[in-house]
Coordinates of N, CA and C in Angstrom, one line a residue:
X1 N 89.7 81.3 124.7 CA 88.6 81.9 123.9 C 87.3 81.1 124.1
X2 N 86.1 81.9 124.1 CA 84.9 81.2 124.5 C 84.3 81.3 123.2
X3 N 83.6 80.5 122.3 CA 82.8 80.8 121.4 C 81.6 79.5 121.3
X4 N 80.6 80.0 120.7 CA 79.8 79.2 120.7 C 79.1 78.5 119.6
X5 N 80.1 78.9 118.5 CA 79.6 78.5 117.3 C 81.3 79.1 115.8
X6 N 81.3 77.7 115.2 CA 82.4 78.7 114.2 C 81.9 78.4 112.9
X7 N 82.5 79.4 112.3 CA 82.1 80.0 110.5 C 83.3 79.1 109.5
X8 N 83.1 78.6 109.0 CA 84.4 78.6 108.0 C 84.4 78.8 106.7
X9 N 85.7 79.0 106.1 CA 85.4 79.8 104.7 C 86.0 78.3 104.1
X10 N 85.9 78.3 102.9 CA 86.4 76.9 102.1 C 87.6 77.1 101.6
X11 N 87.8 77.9 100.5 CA 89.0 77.5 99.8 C 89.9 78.1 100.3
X12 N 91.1 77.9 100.4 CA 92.5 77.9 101.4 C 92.0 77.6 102.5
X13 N 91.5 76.9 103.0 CA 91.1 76.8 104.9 C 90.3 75.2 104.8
X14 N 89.3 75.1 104.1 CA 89.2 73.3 104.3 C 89.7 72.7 103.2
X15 N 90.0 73.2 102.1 CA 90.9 72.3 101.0 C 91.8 73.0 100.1
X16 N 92.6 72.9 99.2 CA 92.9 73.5 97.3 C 92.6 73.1 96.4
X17 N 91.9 73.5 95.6 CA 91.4 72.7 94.7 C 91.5 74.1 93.5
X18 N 92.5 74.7 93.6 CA 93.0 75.5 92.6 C 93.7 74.7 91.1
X19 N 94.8 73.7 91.6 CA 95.3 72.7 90.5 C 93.8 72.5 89.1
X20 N 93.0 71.6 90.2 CA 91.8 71.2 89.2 C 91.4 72.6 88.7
X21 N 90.7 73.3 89.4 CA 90.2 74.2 88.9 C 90.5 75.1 87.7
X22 N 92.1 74.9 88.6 CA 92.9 75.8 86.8 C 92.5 75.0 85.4
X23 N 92.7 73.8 85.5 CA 92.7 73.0 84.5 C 91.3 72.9 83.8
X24 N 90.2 73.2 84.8 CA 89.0 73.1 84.1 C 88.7 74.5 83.8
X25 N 88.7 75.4 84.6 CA 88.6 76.7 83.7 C 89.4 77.4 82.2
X26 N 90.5 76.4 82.2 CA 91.3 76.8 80.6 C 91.1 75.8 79.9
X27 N 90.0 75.2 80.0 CA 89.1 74.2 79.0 C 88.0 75.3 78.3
X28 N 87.3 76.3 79.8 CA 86.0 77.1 79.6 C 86.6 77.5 78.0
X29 N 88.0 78.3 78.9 CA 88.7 79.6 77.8 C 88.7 78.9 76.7
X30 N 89.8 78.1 76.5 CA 89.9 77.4 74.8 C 88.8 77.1 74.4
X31 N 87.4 76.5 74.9 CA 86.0 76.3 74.0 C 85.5 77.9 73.6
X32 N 85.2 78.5 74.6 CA 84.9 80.2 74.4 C 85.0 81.4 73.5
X33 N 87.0 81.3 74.4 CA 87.3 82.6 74.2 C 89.1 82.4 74.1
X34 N 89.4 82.1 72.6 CA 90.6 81.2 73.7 C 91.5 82.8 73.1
X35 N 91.2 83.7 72.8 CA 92.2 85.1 73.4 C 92.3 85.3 74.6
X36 N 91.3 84.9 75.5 CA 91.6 85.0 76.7 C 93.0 84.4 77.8
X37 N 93.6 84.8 78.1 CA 95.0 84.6 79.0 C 94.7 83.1 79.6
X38 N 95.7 82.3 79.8 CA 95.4 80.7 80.5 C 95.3 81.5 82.3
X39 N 94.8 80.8 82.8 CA 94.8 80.7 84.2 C 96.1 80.0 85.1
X40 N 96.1 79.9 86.0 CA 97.1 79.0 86.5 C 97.0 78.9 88.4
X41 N 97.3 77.3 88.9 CA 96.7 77.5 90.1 C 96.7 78.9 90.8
X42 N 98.4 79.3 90.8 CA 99.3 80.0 91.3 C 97.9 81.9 91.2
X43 N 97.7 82.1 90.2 CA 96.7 83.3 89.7 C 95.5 82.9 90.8
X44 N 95.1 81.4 90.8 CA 93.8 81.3 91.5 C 93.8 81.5 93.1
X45 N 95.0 81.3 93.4 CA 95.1 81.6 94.7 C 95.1 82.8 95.1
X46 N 95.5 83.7 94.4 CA 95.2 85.1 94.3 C 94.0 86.0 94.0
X47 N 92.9 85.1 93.3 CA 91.5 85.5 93.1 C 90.8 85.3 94.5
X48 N 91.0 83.8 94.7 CA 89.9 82.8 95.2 C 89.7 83.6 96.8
X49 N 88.1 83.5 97.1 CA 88.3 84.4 98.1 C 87.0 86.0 97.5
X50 N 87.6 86.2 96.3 CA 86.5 87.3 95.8 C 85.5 87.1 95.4
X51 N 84.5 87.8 95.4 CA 83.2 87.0 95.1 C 83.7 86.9 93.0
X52 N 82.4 86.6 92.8 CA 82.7 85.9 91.4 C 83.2 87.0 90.3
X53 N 82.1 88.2 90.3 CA 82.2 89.6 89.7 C 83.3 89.8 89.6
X54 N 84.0 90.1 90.9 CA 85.7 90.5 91.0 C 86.3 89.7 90.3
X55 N 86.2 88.5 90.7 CA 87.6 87.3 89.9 C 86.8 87.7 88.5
X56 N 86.0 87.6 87.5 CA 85.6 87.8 86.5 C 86.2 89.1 86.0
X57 N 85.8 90.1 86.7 CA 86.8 91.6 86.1 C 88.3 91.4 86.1
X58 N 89.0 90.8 86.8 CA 90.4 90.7 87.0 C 90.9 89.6 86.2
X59 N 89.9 88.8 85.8 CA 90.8 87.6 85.1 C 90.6 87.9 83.6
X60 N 89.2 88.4 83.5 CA 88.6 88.1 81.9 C 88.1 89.7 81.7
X61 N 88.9 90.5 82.5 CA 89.0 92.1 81.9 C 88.5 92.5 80.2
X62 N 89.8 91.7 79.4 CA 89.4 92.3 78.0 C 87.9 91.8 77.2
X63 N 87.0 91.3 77.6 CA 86.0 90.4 77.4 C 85.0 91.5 77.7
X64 N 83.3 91.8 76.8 CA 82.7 92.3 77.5 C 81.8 91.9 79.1
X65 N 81.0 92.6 79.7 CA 80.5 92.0 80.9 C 79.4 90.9 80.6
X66 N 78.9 90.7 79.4 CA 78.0 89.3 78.7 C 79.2 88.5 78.6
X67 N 79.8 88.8 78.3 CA 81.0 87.7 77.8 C 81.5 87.3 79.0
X68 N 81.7 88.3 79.8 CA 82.6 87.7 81.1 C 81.6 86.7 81.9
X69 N 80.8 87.2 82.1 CA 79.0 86.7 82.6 C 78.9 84.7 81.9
X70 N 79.5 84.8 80.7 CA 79.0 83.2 80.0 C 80.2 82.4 80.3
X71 N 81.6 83.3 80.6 CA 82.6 82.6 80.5 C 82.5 82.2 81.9
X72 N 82.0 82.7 82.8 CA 82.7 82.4 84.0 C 81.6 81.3 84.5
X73 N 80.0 81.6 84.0 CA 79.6 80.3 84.4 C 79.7 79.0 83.3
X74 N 80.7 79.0 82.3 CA 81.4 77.8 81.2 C 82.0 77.2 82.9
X75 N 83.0 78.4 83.2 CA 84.0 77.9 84.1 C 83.2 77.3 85.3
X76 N 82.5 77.9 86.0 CA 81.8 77.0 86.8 C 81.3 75.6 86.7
X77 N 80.5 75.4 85.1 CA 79.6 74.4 85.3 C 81.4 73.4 84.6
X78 N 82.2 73.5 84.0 CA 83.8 72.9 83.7 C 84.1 72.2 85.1
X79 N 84.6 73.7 86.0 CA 84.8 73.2 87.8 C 84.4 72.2 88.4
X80 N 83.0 72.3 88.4 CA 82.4 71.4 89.2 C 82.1 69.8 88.6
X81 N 81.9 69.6 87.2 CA 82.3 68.5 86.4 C 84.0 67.7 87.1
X82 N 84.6 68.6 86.8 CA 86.0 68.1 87.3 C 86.1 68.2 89.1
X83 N 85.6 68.6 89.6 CA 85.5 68.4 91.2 C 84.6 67.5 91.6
X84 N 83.8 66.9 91.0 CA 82.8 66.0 91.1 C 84.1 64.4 90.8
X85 N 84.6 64.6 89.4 CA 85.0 63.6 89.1 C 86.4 63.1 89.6
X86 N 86.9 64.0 90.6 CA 88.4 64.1 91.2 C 88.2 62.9 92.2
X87 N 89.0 62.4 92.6 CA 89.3 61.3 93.1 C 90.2 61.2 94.5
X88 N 91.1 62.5 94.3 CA 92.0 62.4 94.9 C 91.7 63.5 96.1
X89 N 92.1 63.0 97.8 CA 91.8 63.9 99.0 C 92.8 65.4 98.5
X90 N 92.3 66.0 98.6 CA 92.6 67.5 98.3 C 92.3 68.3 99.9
X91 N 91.8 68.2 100.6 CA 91.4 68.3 101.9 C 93.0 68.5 102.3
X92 N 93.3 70.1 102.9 CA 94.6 69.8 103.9 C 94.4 69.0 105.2
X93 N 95.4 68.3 105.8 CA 95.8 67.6 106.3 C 95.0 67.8 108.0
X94 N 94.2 66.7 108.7 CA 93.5 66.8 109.4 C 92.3 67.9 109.2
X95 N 92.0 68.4 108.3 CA 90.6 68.9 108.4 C 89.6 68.3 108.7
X96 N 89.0 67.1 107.9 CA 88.2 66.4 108.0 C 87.7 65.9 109.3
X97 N 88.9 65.3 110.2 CA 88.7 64.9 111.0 C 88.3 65.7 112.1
X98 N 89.4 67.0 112.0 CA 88.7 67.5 113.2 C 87.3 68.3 113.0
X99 N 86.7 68.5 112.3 CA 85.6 69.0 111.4 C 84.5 68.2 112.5
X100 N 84.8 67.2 112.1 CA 83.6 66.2 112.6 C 84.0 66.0 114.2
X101 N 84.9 66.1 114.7 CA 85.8 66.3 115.8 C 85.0 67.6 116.7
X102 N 84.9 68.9 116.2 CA 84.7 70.2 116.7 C 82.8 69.9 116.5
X103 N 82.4 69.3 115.5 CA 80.7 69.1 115.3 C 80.3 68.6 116.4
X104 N 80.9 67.5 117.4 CA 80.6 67.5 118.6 C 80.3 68.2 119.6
X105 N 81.0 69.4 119.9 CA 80.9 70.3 120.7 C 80.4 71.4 120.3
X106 N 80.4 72.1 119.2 CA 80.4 73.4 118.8 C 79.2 73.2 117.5
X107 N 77.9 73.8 116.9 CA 77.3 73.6 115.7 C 78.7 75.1 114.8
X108 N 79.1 74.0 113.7 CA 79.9 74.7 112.2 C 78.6 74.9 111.4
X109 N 79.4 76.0 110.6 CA 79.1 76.9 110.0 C 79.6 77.2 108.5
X110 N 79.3 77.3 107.6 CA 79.9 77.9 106.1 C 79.4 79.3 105.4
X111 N 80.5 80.3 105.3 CA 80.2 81.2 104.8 C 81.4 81.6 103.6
X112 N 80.8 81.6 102.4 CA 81.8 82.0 101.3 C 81.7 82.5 99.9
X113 N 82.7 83.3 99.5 CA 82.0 84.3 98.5 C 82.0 83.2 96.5
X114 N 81.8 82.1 96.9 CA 81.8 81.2 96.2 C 80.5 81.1 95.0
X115 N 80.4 80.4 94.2 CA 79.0 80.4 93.4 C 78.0 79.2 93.4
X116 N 76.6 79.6 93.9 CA 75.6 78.8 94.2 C 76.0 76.7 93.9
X117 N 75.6 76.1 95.0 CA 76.2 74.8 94.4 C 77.7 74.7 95.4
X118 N 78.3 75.2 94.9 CA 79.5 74.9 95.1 C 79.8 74.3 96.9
X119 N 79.2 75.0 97.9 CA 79.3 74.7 99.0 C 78.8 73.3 99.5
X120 N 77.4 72.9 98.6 CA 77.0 71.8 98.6 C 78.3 70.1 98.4
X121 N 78.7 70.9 97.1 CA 79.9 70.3 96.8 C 81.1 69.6 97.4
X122 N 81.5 71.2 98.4 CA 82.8 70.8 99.4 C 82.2 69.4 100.2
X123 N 80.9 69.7 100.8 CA 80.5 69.1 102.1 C 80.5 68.0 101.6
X124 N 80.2 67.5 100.3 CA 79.9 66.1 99.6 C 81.1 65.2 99.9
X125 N 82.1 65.8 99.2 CA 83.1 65.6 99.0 C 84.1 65.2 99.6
X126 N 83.9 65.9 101.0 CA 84.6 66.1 101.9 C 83.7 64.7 103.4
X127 N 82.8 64.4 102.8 CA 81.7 63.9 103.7 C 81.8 64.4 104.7
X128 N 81.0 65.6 105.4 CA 80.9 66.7 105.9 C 79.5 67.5 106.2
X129 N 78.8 66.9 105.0 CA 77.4 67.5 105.4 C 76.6 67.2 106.7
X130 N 77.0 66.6 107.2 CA 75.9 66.2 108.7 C 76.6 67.0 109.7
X131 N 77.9 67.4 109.5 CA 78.4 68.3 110.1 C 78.4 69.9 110.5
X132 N 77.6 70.4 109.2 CA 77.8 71.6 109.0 C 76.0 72.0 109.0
X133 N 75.9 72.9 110.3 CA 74.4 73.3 110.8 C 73.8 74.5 109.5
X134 N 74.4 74.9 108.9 CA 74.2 76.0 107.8 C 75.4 76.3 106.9
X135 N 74.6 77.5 106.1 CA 75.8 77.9 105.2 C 75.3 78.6 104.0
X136 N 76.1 79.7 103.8 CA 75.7 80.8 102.6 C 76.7 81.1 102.3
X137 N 76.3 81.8 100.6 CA 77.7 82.3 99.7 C 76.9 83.8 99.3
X138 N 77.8 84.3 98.2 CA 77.6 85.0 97.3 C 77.0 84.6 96.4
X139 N 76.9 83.3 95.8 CA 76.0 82.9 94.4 C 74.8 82.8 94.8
X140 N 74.8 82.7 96.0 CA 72.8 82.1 96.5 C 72.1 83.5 96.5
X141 N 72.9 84.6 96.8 CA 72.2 86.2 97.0 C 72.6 87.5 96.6
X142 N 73.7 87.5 96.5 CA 75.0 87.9 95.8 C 75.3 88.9 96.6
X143 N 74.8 88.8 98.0 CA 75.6 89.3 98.9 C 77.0 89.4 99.3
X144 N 77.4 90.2 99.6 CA 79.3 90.2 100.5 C 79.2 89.2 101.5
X145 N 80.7 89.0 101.5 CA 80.6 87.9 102.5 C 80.8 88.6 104.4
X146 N 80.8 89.7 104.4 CA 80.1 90.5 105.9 C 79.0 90.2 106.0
X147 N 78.1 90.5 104.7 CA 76.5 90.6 104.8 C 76.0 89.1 105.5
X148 N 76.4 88.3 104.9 CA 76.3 86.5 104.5 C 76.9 86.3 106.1
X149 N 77.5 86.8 106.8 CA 78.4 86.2 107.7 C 77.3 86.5 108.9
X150 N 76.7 87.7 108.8 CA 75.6 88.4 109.4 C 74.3 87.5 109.2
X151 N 74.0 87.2 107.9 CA 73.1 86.4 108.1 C 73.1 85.2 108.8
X152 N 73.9 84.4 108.3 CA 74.0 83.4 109.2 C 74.0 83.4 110.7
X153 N 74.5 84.0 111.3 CA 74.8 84.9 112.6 C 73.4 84.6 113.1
X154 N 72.6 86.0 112.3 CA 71.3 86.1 113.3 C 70.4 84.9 112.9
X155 N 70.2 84.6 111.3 CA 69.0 83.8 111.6 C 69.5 81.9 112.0
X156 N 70.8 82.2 113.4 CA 70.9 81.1 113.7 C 70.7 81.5 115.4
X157 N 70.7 82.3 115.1 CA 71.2 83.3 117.1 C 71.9 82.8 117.6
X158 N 73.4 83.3 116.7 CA 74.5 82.9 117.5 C 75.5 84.1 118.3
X159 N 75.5 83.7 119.2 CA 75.8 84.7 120.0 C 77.4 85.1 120.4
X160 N 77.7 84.1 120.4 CA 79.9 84.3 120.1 C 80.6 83.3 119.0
X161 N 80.0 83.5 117.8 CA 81.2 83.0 116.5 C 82.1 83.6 116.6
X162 N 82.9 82.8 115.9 CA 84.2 83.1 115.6 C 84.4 82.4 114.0
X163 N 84.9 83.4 113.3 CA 85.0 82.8 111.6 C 86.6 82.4 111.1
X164 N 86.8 81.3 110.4 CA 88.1 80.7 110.3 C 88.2 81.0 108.8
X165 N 89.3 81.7 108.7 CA 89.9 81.6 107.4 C 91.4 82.3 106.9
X166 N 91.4 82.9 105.6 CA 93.3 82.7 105.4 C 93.1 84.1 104.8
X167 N 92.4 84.8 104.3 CA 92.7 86.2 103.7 C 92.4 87.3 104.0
X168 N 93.2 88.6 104.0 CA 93.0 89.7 104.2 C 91.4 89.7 104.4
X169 N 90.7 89.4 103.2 CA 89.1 89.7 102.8 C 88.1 89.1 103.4
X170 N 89.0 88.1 103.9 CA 88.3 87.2 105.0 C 88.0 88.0 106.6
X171 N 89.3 88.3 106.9 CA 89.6 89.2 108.1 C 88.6 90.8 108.0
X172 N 88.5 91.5 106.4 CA 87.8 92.4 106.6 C 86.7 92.0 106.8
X173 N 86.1 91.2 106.2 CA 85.1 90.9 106.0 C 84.3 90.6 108.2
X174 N 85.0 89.7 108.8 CA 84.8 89.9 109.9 C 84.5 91.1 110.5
X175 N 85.4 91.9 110.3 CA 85.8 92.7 111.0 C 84.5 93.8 110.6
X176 N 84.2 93.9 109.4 CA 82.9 94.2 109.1 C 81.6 94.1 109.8
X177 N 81.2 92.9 110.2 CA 80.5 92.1 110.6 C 80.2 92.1 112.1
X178 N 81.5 92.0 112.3 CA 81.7 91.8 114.0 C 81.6 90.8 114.6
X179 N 82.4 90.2 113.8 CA 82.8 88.7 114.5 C 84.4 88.6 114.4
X180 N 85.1 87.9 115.6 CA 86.0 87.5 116.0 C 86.8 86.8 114.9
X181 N 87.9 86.7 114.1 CA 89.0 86.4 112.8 C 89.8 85.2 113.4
X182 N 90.1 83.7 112.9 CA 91.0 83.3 113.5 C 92.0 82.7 111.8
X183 N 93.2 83.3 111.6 CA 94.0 83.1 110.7 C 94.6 81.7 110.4
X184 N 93.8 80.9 109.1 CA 95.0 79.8 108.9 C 95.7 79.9 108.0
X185 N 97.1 79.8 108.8 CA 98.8 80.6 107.9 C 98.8 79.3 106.7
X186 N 98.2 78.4 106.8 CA 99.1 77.7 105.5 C 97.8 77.8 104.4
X187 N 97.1 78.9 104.2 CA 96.0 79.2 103.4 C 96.6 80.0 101.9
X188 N 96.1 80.7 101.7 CA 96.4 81.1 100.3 C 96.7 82.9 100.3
X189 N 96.5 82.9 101.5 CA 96.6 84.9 101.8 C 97.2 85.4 103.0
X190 N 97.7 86.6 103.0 CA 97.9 87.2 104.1 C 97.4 88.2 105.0
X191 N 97.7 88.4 106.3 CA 97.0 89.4 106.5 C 97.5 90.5 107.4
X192 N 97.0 91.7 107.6 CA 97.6 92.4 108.4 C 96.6 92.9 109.4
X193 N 97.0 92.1 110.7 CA 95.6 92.3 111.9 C 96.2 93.7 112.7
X194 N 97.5 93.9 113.0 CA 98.0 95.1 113.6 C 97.8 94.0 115.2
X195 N 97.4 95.0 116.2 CA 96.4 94.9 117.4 C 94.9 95.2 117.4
X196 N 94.6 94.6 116.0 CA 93.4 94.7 116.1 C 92.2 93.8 116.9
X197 N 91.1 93.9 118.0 CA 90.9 93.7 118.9 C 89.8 92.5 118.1
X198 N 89.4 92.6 117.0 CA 88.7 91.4 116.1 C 89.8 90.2 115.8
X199 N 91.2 89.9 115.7 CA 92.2 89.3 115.6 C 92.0 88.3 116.7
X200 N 91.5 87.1 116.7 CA 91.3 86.1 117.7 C 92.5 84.9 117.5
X201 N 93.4 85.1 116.9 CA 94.3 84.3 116.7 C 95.1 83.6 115.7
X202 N 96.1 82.9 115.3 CA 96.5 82.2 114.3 C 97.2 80.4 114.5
X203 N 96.6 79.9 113.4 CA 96.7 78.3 113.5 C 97.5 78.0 112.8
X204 N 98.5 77.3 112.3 CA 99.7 76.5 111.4 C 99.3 75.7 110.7
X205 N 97.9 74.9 111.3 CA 97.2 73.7 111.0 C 96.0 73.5 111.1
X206 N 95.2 73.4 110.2 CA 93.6 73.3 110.8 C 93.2 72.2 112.2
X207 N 93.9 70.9 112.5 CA 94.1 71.2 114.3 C 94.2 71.3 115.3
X208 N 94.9 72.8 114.8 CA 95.1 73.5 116.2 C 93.9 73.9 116.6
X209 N 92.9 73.9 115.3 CA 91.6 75.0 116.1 C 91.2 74.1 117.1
X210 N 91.0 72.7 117.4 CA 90.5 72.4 118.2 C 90.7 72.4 119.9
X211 N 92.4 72.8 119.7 CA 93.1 72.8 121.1 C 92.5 74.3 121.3
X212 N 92.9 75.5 120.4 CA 92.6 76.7 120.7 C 91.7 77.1 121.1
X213 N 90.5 76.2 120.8 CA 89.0 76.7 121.0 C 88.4 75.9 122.2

């Protein structure tokens, strides 16, 4: 495969950070709204991936849309308190390295339907920022992550990306766009590519991308 530039999506693909997360968003709920249902990593793996709206309708349904609206940025500004103060590598196994490994060769990329901040975050965290040539979400514009994948795309003029990630939404979302999908199986989703001709491959390990690419 030839490409000249890759996209990556964050959560299931450069770390989990669902555990924390759970725990600080059922802090939001009990200060809030504590009729609201507990969360649990296991639920977040199943959200994470939607832009914010969605996971808000699906998690905090019985809640009006002002309410869902205060609860979910409680839970954000909760998250990022507790991701800031985590201590522990959460990063799956060789990401990092090869991250900074492929930044040699290739300018990376971030695109994710995540909320404003937060991408700043990973790179911090992850020490990664010098690595990564751009990057957009959903909280910066509240774009889809097709649209977002597109932007980035043109106002970088890249001419053969390829976008790395683990979920169905991920894959539509390429496939939207028109960029090349490459699946990592130990992520948080599944997917069904068929022989679909946007299907560029699947990894076991974040890296293999660097042998495959």
């Amino acid at each position: 495969m030839k490409f000249d530039s890759i996209i990556l999506d964050v959560d299931g693909t450069i770390w989990d950070t669902t555990p924390i997360v759970a725990q600080a968003w059922n802090k939001a709920i009990e200060s809030l709204f504590p009729q609201v249902p507990r969360v649990t990593a296991d639920i977040l793996k199943g959200q994470f991936g939607k832009t914010m709206d969605v996971i808000g309708n699906n998690l905090f349904g019985v809640l009006s849309l002002e309410e869902r609206t205060r609860l979910l940025d409680k839970c954000c500004v909760e998250e990022q308190i507790a991701l800031e103060q985590n201590t522990v590598d959460i990063a799956y196994e060789g990401v990092v390295r090869t991250i900074r490994e492929l930044a040699g060769r290739v300018p990376l990329f971030i695109v994710s339907n995540c909320q404003s901040g937060y991408i700043e975050l990973v790179m911090k965290k992850n020490g990664i920022t010098d690595c990564i040539t751009d990057f957009e979400c959903f909280g910066n514009n509240g774009l889809t992550k097709d649209k977002n994948i597109r932007l980035v795309v043109e106002r970088n003029g890249l001419k053969a990306p390829v976008y790395v990630g683990d979920t169905q939404g991920d894959f539509d979302a390429c496939k939207a766009a028109g960029v090349p999908f490459v699946w990592v199986e130990y992520g948080f989703g599944k997917i069904d590519a068929g022989n679909d001709e946007g299907f560029a491959g699947t990894i076991k390990s974040f890296p293999e991308l660097a042998k495959i690419l």
